[in-house]
Short mmCIF file of C-alpha atoms in Angstrom, two decimals:
data_model
loop_
_atom_site.label_atom_id
_atom_site.label_comp_id
_atom_site.label_asym_id
_atom_site.label_seq_id
_atom_site.Cartn_x
_atom_site.Cartn_y
_atom_site.Cartn_z
CA UNK A 109 -39.77 -16.15 -22.83
CA UNK A 110 -37.32 -13.27 -22.04
CA UNK A 111 -35.11 -12.04 -24.88
CA UNK A 112 -31.34 -13.41 -24.77
CA UNK A 113 -30.24 -9.89 -26.15
CA UNK A 114 -32.54 -7.87 -23.47
CA UNK A 115 -29.26 -6.18 -21.99
CA UNK A 116 -28.34 -4.49 -25.41
CA UNK A 117 -30.95 -1.66 -24.77
CA UNK A 118 -29.77 -0.51 -21.33
CA UNK A 119 -26.29 -0.77 -23.14
CA UNK A 120 -27.38 1.17 -26.09
CA UNK A 121 -28.79 4.02 -23.50
CA UNK A 122 -25.64 4.22 -21.74
CA UNK A 123 -23.68 5.05 -25.18
CA UNK A 124 -26.57 7.52 -26.29
CA UNK A 125 -26.37 9.22 -23.18
CA UNK A 126 -22.65 9.75 -23.31
CA UNK A 127 -23.01 10.96 -27.16
CA UNK A 128 -25.63 13.61 -25.85
CA UNK A 129 -23.52 14.93 -22.79
CA UNK A 130 -20.66 15.39 -25.16
CA UNK A 131 -22.75 17.12 -27.84
CA UNK A 132 -24.01 19.34 -25.45
CA UNK A 133 -20.53 20.51 -24.11
CA UNK A 134 -20.05 21.30 -27.50
CA UNK A 135 -23.14 23.32 -28.29
CA UNK A 136 -23.26 25.11 -24.74
CA UNK A 137 -19.33 26.09 -25.22
CA UNK A 138 -18.54 29.24 -23.74
CA UNK A 139 -22.06 29.72 -22.33
CA UNK A 140 -20.31 29.96 -18.79
CA UNK A 141 -16.61 30.32 -17.44
CA UNK A 142 -16.57 26.99 -15.96
CA UNK A 143 -14.64 23.81 -17.37
CA UNK A 144 -15.07 22.14 -19.78
CA UNK A 145 -17.08 24.97 -21.41
CA UNK A 146 -14.45 27.41 -21.18
CA UNK A 147 -12.27 25.52 -22.89
CA UNK A 148 -14.30 24.20 -25.69
CA UNK A 149 -13.83 26.01 -28.83
CA UNK A 150 -13.66 25.13 -32.68
CA UNK A 151 -10.37 27.30 -33.45
CA UNK A 152 -8.27 29.73 -31.78
CA UNK A 153 -6.10 32.15 -33.85
CA UNK A 154 -3.73 35.09 -33.45
CA UNK A 155 -6.00 38.12 -34.80
CA UNK A 156 -3.68 40.95 -33.51
CA UNK A 157 -3.41 43.33 -36.45
CA UNK A 158 -6.41 42.53 -38.11
CA UNK A 159 -8.92 45.76 -38.13
CA UNK A 160 -11.39 45.60 -35.39
CA UNK A 161 -10.31 42.13 -33.93
CA UNK A 162 -9.27 41.01 -30.57
CA UNK A 163 -5.60 39.98 -30.22
CA UNK A 164 -6.59 36.52 -29.85
CA UNK A 165 -9.92 35.12 -30.89
CA UNK A 166 -11.58 31.85 -30.06
CA UNK A 167 -14.80 30.52 -32.05
CA UNK A 168 -17.41 28.59 -30.18
CA UNK A 169 -20.60 27.60 -31.21
CA UNK A 170 -22.81 30.51 -30.32
CA UNK A 171 -20.23 32.98 -29.54
CA UNK A 172 -17.08 34.61 -30.92
CA UNK A 173 -14.76 35.22 -28.05
CA UNK A 174 -11.40 36.20 -26.49
CA UNK A 175 -8.39 34.06 -25.21
CA UNK A 176 -9.90 31.47 -22.66
CA UNK A 177 -13.68 32.05 -24.00
CA UNK A 178 -13.95 35.59 -22.27
CA UNK A 179 -14.87 38.78 -23.56
CA UNK A 180 -17.19 37.17 -25.90
CA UNK A 181 -19.77 38.59 -28.51
CA UNK A 182 -23.66 38.35 -28.07
CA UNK A 183 -25.10 34.71 -28.29
CA UNK A 184 -26.15 34.26 -32.07
CA UNK A 185 -27.22 31.49 -34.30
CA UNK A 186 -24.46 30.54 -36.59
CA UNK A 187 -22.44 33.90 -36.39
CA UNK A 188 -20.61 34.52 -39.31
CA UNK A 189 -17.04 33.64 -38.95
CA UNK A 190 -15.85 37.00 -39.93
CA UNK A 191 -17.69 38.89 -37.32
CA UNK A 192 -14.31 38.59 -35.35
CA UNK A 193 -13.39 41.54 -37.27
CA UNK A 194 -14.70 44.66 -38.96
CA UNK A 195 -16.02 44.85 -42.32
CA UNK A 196 -13.38 44.62 -45.40
CA UNK A 197 -10.45 44.53 -42.77
CA UNK A 198 -6.92 44.55 -43.48
CA UNK A 199 -4.37 41.93 -41.96
CA UNK A 200 -6.92 38.98 -42.32
CA UNK A 201 -6.39 35.87 -44.20
CA UNK A 202 -7.70 36.92 -47.90
CA UNK A 203 -9.52 33.69 -48.49
CA UNK A 204 -11.47 34.32 -45.21
CA UNK A 205 -12.82 37.73 -46.38
CA UNK A 206 -15.94 37.93 -48.64
CA UNK A 207 -19.27 39.91 -49.42
CA UNK A 208 -21.16 37.82 -47.02
CA UNK A 209 -21.95 38.41 -43.16
CA UNK A 210 -21.68 42.14 -43.87
CA UNK A 211 -18.50 42.29 -45.77
CA UNK A 212 -16.53 40.07 -43.44
CA UNK A 213 -16.87 36.52 -44.71
CA UNK A 214 -16.19 34.74 -47.88
CA UNK A 215 -19.16 32.55 -49.57
CA UNK A 216 -17.32 29.22 -48.69
CA UNK A 217 -16.75 29.62 -45.00
CA UNK A 218 -20.19 31.51 -44.61
CA UNK A 219 -22.21 28.55 -45.92
CA UNK A 220 -19.98 25.70 -44.76
CA UNK A 221 -20.16 26.94 -41.22
CA UNK A 222 -23.95 27.51 -41.33
CA UNK A 223 -24.74 24.15 -42.69
CA UNK A 224 -22.42 22.30 -40.07
CA UNK A 225 -23.95 24.47 -37.59
CA UNK A 226 -27.57 23.44 -38.04
CA UNK A 227 -26.82 19.80 -38.50
CA UNK A 228 -25.38 19.78 -35.02
CA UNK A 229 -28.69 20.86 -33.88
CA UNK A 230 -30.65 18.23 -36.15
CA UNK A 231 -28.51 15.36 -35.00
CA UNK A 232 -29.15 16.51 -31.36
CA UNK A 233 -32.99 16.36 -31.78
CA UNK A 234 -33.27 12.94 -33.18
CA UNK A 235 -30.34 11.70 -30.59
CA UNK A 236 -32.83 12.88 -28.25
CA UNK A 237 -35.80 11.38 -29.64
CA UNK A 238 -33.58 8.13 -29.90
CA UNK A 239 -32.71 8.32 -26.19
CA UNK A 240 -36.08 8.41 -24.93
CA UNK A 241 -37.37 5.83 -27.42
CA UNK A 242 -34.55 3.59 -26.06
CA UNK A 243 -36.46 3.25 -22.88
CA UNK A 244 -39.23 1.49 -24.94
CA UNK A 245 -36.42 -0.83 -26.40
CA UNK A 246 -36.19 -2.38 -23.09
CA UNK A 247 -39.47 -4.02 -23.56
CA UNK A 248 -39.24 -5.31 -26.93
CA UNK A 249 -38.08 -5.36 -30.48
CA UNK A 250 -40.21 -2.78 -31.75
CA UNK A 251 -38.99 -0.21 -29.44
CA UNK A 252 -35.45 -1.06 -30.64
CA UNK A 253 -36.70 -0.54 -34.33
CA UNK A 254 -37.97 2.91 -33.27
CA UNK A 255 -34.82 4.09 -31.30
CA UNK A 256 -32.51 2.37 -33.87
CA UNK A 257 -34.15 4.36 -36.69
CA UNK A 258 -33.85 7.58 -34.84
CA UNK A 259 -30.15 7.01 -33.88
CA UNK A 260 -29.69 6.10 -37.50
CA UNK A 261 -31.07 9.61 -38.48
CA UNK A 262 -29.35 11.20 -35.93
CA UNK A 263 -25.89 9.54 -36.84
CA UNK A 264 -26.35 10.67 -40.57
CA UNK A 265 -26.51 14.45 -39.66
CA UNK A 266 -23.95 14.04 -37.07
CA UNK A 267 -21.66 12.81 -39.59
CA UNK A 268 -22.22 15.44 -42.13
CA UNK A 269 -22.11 17.99 -39.02
CA UNK A 270 -18.84 16.99 -37.84
CA UNK A 271 -17.26 16.52 -41.30
CA UNK A 272 -18.04 19.93 -42.11
CA UNK A 273 -16.95 21.30 -39.09
CA UNK A 274 -13.43 19.68 -39.22
CA UNK A 275 -13.06 20.64 -42.75
CA UNK A 276 -14.07 24.28 -42.31
CA UNK A 277 -11.79 25.06 -39.28
CA UNK A 278 -8.95 22.85 -40.66
CA UNK A 279 -8.91 25.00 -43.79
CA UNK A 280 -9.24 28.05 -41.40
CA UNK A 281 -6.23 27.39 -39.40
CA UNK A 282 -4.15 26.41 -42.31
CA UNK A 283 -5.10 30.13 -43.78
CA UNK A 284 -4.11 31.66 -40.91
CA UNK A 285 -0.80 29.98 -40.53
CA UNK A 286 -0.06 30.92 -44.18
CA UNK A 287 -0.86 34.29 -43.37
CA UNK A 288 1.89 34.35 -40.68
CA UNK A 289 -0.74 34.20 -37.64
CA UNK A 290 -0.51 31.25 -34.97
CA UNK A 291 -3.71 29.01 -35.00
CA UNK A 292 -4.69 25.90 -33.49
CA UNK A 293 -7.88 23.73 -33.38
CA UNK A 294 -9.72 23.50 -30.22
CA UNK A 295 -9.01 20.03 -29.09
CA UNK A 296 -12.03 19.95 -26.56
CA UNK A 297 -14.55 21.00 -29.24
CA UNK A 298 -13.37 18.46 -31.90
CA UNK A 299 -12.65 15.65 -29.05
CA UNK A 300 -16.17 15.90 -27.82
CA UNK A 301 -17.55 15.97 -31.39
CA UNK A 302 -15.83 12.97 -32.61
CA UNK A 303 -16.20 11.21 -29.38
CA UNK A 304 -20.24 11.86 -29.51
CA UNK A 305 -20.10 10.56 -33.01
CA UNK A 306 -18.39 7.41 -32.01
CA UNK A 307 -20.80 6.80 -28.93
CA UNK A 308 -23.52 7.38 -31.14
CA UNK A 309 -22.26 4.83 -33.93
CA UNK A 310 -21.86 2.01 -31.24
CA UNK A 311 -25.46 3.05 -29.74
CA UNK A 312 -27.04 2.64 -33.08
CA UNK A 313 -25.30 -0.67 -34.12
CA UNK A 314 -26.67 -2.13 -30.54
CA UNK A 315 -30.17 -0.88 -31.27
CA UNK A 316 -30.00 -2.57 -34.50
CA UNK A 317 -28.85 -5.89 -33.06
CA UNK A 318 -31.76 -5.61 -30.55
CA UNK A 319 -34.27 -5.65 -33.34
CA UNK A 320 -33.27 -9.31 -33.85
CA UNK A 321 -34.96 -11.87 -31.43
CA UNK A 322 -33.21 -14.34 -29.35
CA UNK A 323 -32.26 -17.98 -30.59
CA UNK A 324 -35.10 -20.35 -29.92
CA UNK A 325 -34.97 -22.75 -27.26
CA UNK A 326 -34.25 -25.70 -29.83
CA UNK A 327 -31.43 -24.24 -30.83
CA UNK A 328 -32.68 -23.97 -34.69
CA UNK A 329 -32.35 -20.17 -35.03
CA UNK A 330 -35.99 -19.86 -36.16
CA UNK A 331 -37.76 -16.63 -34.82
CA UNK A 332 -40.76 -16.89 -37.03
CA UNK A 333 -43.38 -19.50 -37.95
CA UNK A 334 -44.41 -23.00 -36.61
CA UNK A 335 -41.71 -24.84 -34.77
CA UNK A 336 -41.02 -28.23 -36.57
CA UNK A 337 -41.81 -31.26 -35.13
CA UNK A 338 -39.23 -33.30 -33.69
CA UNK A 339 -40.53 -36.83 -34.94
CA UNK A 340 -41.35 -37.55 -38.55
CA UNK A 341 -42.92 -40.59 -40.20
CA UNK A 342 -41.84 -42.59 -43.15
CA UNK A 343 -43.61 -44.94 -45.19
CA UNK A 344 -42.41 -47.35 -47.94
CA UNK A 345 -43.49 -50.66 -49.43
CA UNK A 346 -42.10 -54.02 -48.46
CA UNK A 347 -43.20 -57.15 -50.21
CA UNK A 348 -46.48 -55.35 -51.50
CA UNK A 349 -47.50 -53.88 -48.05
CA UNK A 350 -46.96 -50.30 -47.00
CA UNK A 351 -45.20 -50.13 -43.97
CA UNK A 352 -45.03 -46.98 -41.84
CA UNK A 353 -41.82 -46.46 -39.41
CA UNK A 354 -41.30 -43.71 -36.85
CA UNK A 355 -38.15 -42.44 -36.21
CA UNK A 356 -36.89 -39.54 -34.15
#
């Protein structure tokens, strides 16, 4: 018998594919000068007057760039946020400066950014695993269970990653504004990040629903074990004789 919820696996794959595309947009931000990658960054801030900094700095996933995601630094895994300026700079918000990253970044921003950065990659890996397992989910509940488990792990790390990134760059924006410098969050980076998270959440829920089998044809909702007999037999005594009666 075909599963009544067989459509859930393809639907889950659509949401999961959308989640992956948006996550790739964030990770590949500033890689090329094409839209939307050249508009994707976590924070844009006025850094004119800070020692060794550009007039405007934009922080992307692998790069620290100028306005419009041009004049970027070399690609680097989790580059310290303070690499946007020189060591021990003047003119920068004091809470951003510390002894980490070559005397450019405070401990809080150094580690919060790094943890968020790596959790993005872990979420990406498990999302890819869930995507390919999703094709197996089209064939049965075991595939849905495998895909659902991988998607659940991806959702866990994705939640941590986006939460950390949001916390870090909201605080960083506020620090620049308090220092009298204009700053704004990147709507594309955070829009893609949270959109990817939501699509992954929906895909995970659909995979988990797909683990359940369809209802039995008798409408009883039993999925395991033997079917109950439609007919039963009852026996009772009448005037000393045992009488058996069939009833439906």
